[in-house]
């Protein structure tokens, strides 16, 4: 996060345009892996901002490992999300407009664990019923990507 921290020193909490990756990990039952976020204390998808020099797919692999300890044999591109509805304000006040590449992790190995300071817990959830305490921003892009339809 050095790049973003350096930008924040210049612009403060004003909105930044951030590019990042979201990684969807499904188990054999088709349940989605989410992490309980340390910043918002709700459940969200795996992912984060791209670092300088990274490709979107490299960011997806890195974020998957950093946040869950999992490795993927590949990433399947699902969709690219951007626009005014990708605005997010963090609890501490920083504002961002996200450009998010959504990937589905393929051939995942390992056991999911909290692997960094960004998460408090990781857990699989079925998508056929509402997920308690799902981050509203994450719910928005799971809907846009077509993974949540019924509720």
Short mmCIF file of C-alpha atoms in Angstrom, two decimals:
data_model
loop_
_atom_site.label_atom_id
_atom_site.label_comp_id
_atom_site.label_asym_id
_atom_site.label_seq_id
_atom_site.Cartn_x
_atom_site.Cartn_y
_atom_site.Cartn_z
CA UNK A 1 0.00 0.00 0.00
CA UNK A 2 3.01 2.31 -0.26
CA UNK A 3 1.76 3.86 -3.49
CA UNK A 4 -1.66 4.72 -2.09
CA UNK A 5 -0.15 5.98 1.18
CA UNK A 6 2.11 8.32 -0.78
CA UNK A 7 -0.85 9.64 -2.80
CA UNK A 8 -2.84 10.19 0.38
CA UNK A 9 -0.04 12.41 1.75
CA UNK A 10 -0.67 14.73 -1.20
CA UNK A 11 -4.47 14.61 -1.64
CA UNK A 12 -5.64 13.74 1.86
CA UNK A 13 -9.05 12.05 1.99
CA UNK A 14 -10.23 13.43 -1.37
CA UNK A 15 -11.51 10.86 -3.86
CA UNK A 16 -8.90 8.78 -5.69
CA UNK A 17 -9.39 6.62 -8.75
CA UNK A 18 -8.19 3.16 -7.68
CA UNK A 19 -7.69 0.10 -9.84
CA UNK A 20 -7.96 -3.29 -8.21
CA UNK A 21 -9.00 -6.91 -8.40
CA UNK A 22 -11.73 -8.90 -6.71
CA UNK A 23 -11.22 -12.66 -6.43
CA UNK A 24 -14.17 -15.02 -6.09
CA UNK A 25 -13.32 -18.38 -4.56
CA UNK A 26 -15.96 -21.11 -4.60
CA UNK A 27 -15.84 -24.43 -2.78
CA UNK A 28 -17.17 -27.76 -4.11
CA UNK A 29 -20.70 -26.85 -2.92
CA UNK A 30 -20.63 -23.57 -4.87
CA UNK A 31 -20.34 -21.43 -1.74
CA UNK A 32 -18.38 -18.17 -1.93
CA UNK A 33 -15.42 -17.46 0.34
CA UNK A 34 -15.70 -14.12 2.14
CA UNK A 35 -13.58 -12.42 4.76
CA UNK A 36 -14.79 -10.46 7.77
CA UNK A 37 -13.12 -7.12 7.12
CA UNK A 38 -11.11 -5.48 9.90
CA UNK A 39 -11.95 -1.94 8.69
CA UNK A 40 -15.75 -2.18 8.29
CA UNK A 41 -16.44 -5.26 10.46
CA UNK A 42 -18.65 -6.81 7.77
CA UNK A 43 -18.19 -9.61 5.23
CA UNK A 44 -16.51 -8.82 1.91
CA UNK A 45 -14.87 -10.42 -1.07
CA UNK A 46 -11.16 -11.11 -1.39
CA UNK A 47 -9.21 -8.44 -3.26
CA UNK A 48 -7.60 -5.07 -3.23
CA UNK A 49 -5.70 -2.38 -5.07
CA UNK A 50 -3.17 -3.01 -7.81
CA UNK A 51 0.45 -2.13 -7.08
CA UNK A 52 2.71 -0.25 -9.46
CA UNK A 53 3.90 -2.47 -12.31
CA UNK A 54 1.38 -5.25 -11.64
CA UNK A 55 -1.12 -6.62 -14.10
CA UNK A 56 -4.71 -7.05 -12.96
CA UNK A 57 -4.29 -10.81 -12.85
CA UNK A 58 -1.07 -10.55 -10.85
CA UNK A 59 -2.90 -8.33 -8.35
CA UNK A 60 -5.65 -10.95 -8.08
CA UNK A 61 -3.13 -13.74 -7.34
CA UNK A 62 -1.26 -11.59 -4.81
CA UNK A 63 -4.41 -10.46 -2.99
CA UNK A 64 -5.74 -14.02 -2.85
CA UNK A 65 -2.56 -15.23 -1.15
CA UNK A 66 -2.13 -12.17 1.10
CA UNK A 67 -5.66 -12.34 2.45
CA UNK A 68 -6.35 -16.09 2.60
CA UNK A 69 -3.10 -18.04 2.14
CA UNK A 70 -4.65 -19.70 -0.94
CA UNK A 71 -3.04 -20.14 -4.35
CA UNK A 72 -4.90 -20.39 -7.65
CA UNK A 73 -3.75 -22.27 -10.73
CA UNK A 74 -5.45 -19.62 -12.84
CA UNK A 75 -7.90 -16.76 -12.88
CA UNK A 76 -11.02 -16.57 -15.03
CA UNK A 77 -11.93 -12.98 -15.91
CA UNK A 78 -15.61 -12.33 -15.12
CA UNK A 79 -16.23 -8.60 -15.63
CA UNK A 80 -14.87 -5.09 -15.21
CA UNK A 81 -16.81 -2.74 -12.94
CA UNK A 82 -16.48 1.05 -12.90
CA UNK A 83 -18.56 4.19 -12.69
CA UNK A 84 -20.19 6.36 -10.08
CA UNK A 85 -21.72 3.40 -8.26
CA UNK A 86 -18.22 2.05 -7.57
CA UNK A 87 -17.68 4.92 -5.11
CA UNK A 88 -16.70 3.88 -1.58
CA UNK A 89 -15.87 5.83 1.56
CA UNK A 90 -13.80 4.01 4.16
CA UNK A 91 -14.74 4.37 7.84
CA UNK A 92 -11.71 6.64 8.42
CA UNK A 93 -12.89 9.02 5.65
CA UNK A 94 -10.77 8.17 2.60
CA UNK A 95 -12.84 8.23 -0.59
CA UNK A 96 -12.29 6.17 -3.74
CA UNK A 97 -13.86 5.48 -7.11
CA UNK A 98 -12.95 1.89 -7.91
CA UNK A 99 -12.23 0.22 -11.22
CA UNK A 100 -12.51 -3.46 -10.32
CA UNK A 101 -11.59 -6.49 -12.39
CA UNK A 102 -13.60 -9.44 -11.05
CA UNK A 103 -11.95 -12.85 -11.34
CA UNK A 104 -13.00 -16.34 -10.40
CA UNK A 105 -10.11 -18.35 -8.93
CA UNK A 106 -9.47 -21.71 -10.64
CA UNK A 107 -7.72 -24.80 -9.29
CA UNK A 108 -7.42 -23.35 -5.79
CA UNK A 109 -5.03 -25.03 -3.37
CA UNK A 110 -4.57 -24.62 0.35
CA UNK A 111 -6.82 -24.07 3.31
CA UNK A 112 -8.28 -20.59 3.73
CA UNK A 113 -6.94 -18.72 6.76
CA UNK A 114 -6.68 -15.09 7.80
CA UNK A 115 -3.27 -14.26 6.39
CA UNK A 116 -2.97 -10.49 6.96
CA UNK A 117 -4.26 -7.57 9.04
CA UNK A 118 -7.15 -6.76 6.66
CA UNK A 119 -9.33 -9.70 7.71
CA UNK A 120 -10.60 -11.08 11.01
CA UNK A 121 -12.12 -14.33 9.74
CA UNK A 122 -12.72 -16.23 6.48
CA UNK A 123 -15.82 -18.32 5.80
CA UNK A 124 -17.81 -19.81 2.89
CA UNK A 125 -21.38 -18.59 2.27
CA UNK A 126 -24.20 -19.91 0.06
CA UNK A 127 -25.43 -17.31 -2.44
CA UNK A 128 -29.04 -18.48 -2.58
CA UNK A 129 -30.02 -16.57 0.57
CA UNK A 130 -29.03 -13.20 2.10
CA UNK A 131 -25.63 -13.08 3.76
CA UNK A 132 -25.79 -11.43 7.19
CA UNK A 133 -23.56 -8.36 7.45
CA UNK A 134 -22.49 -8.46 3.78
CA UNK A 135 -20.61 -5.27 2.90
CA UNK A 136 -23.12 -3.19 0.85
CA UNK A 137 -20.44 -2.26 -1.69
CA UNK A 138 -19.51 -5.93 -2.20
CA UNK A 139 -23.19 -6.87 -2.50
CA UNK A 140 -23.53 -4.25 -5.24
CA UNK A 141 -20.80 -5.70 -7.38
CA UNK A 142 -21.76 -9.33 -6.73
CA UNK A 143 -25.18 -8.37 -8.12
CA UNK A 144 -23.67 -6.51 -11.09
CA UNK A 145 -21.47 -9.52 -11.87
CA UNK A 146 -24.55 -11.81 -11.76
CA UNK A 147 -23.66 -13.91 -8.71
CA UNK A 148 -26.57 -12.69 -6.57
CA UNK A 149 -29.95 -12.68 -8.23
CA UNK A 150 -32.72 -13.95 -5.96
CA UNK A 151 -32.48 -11.78 -2.87
#
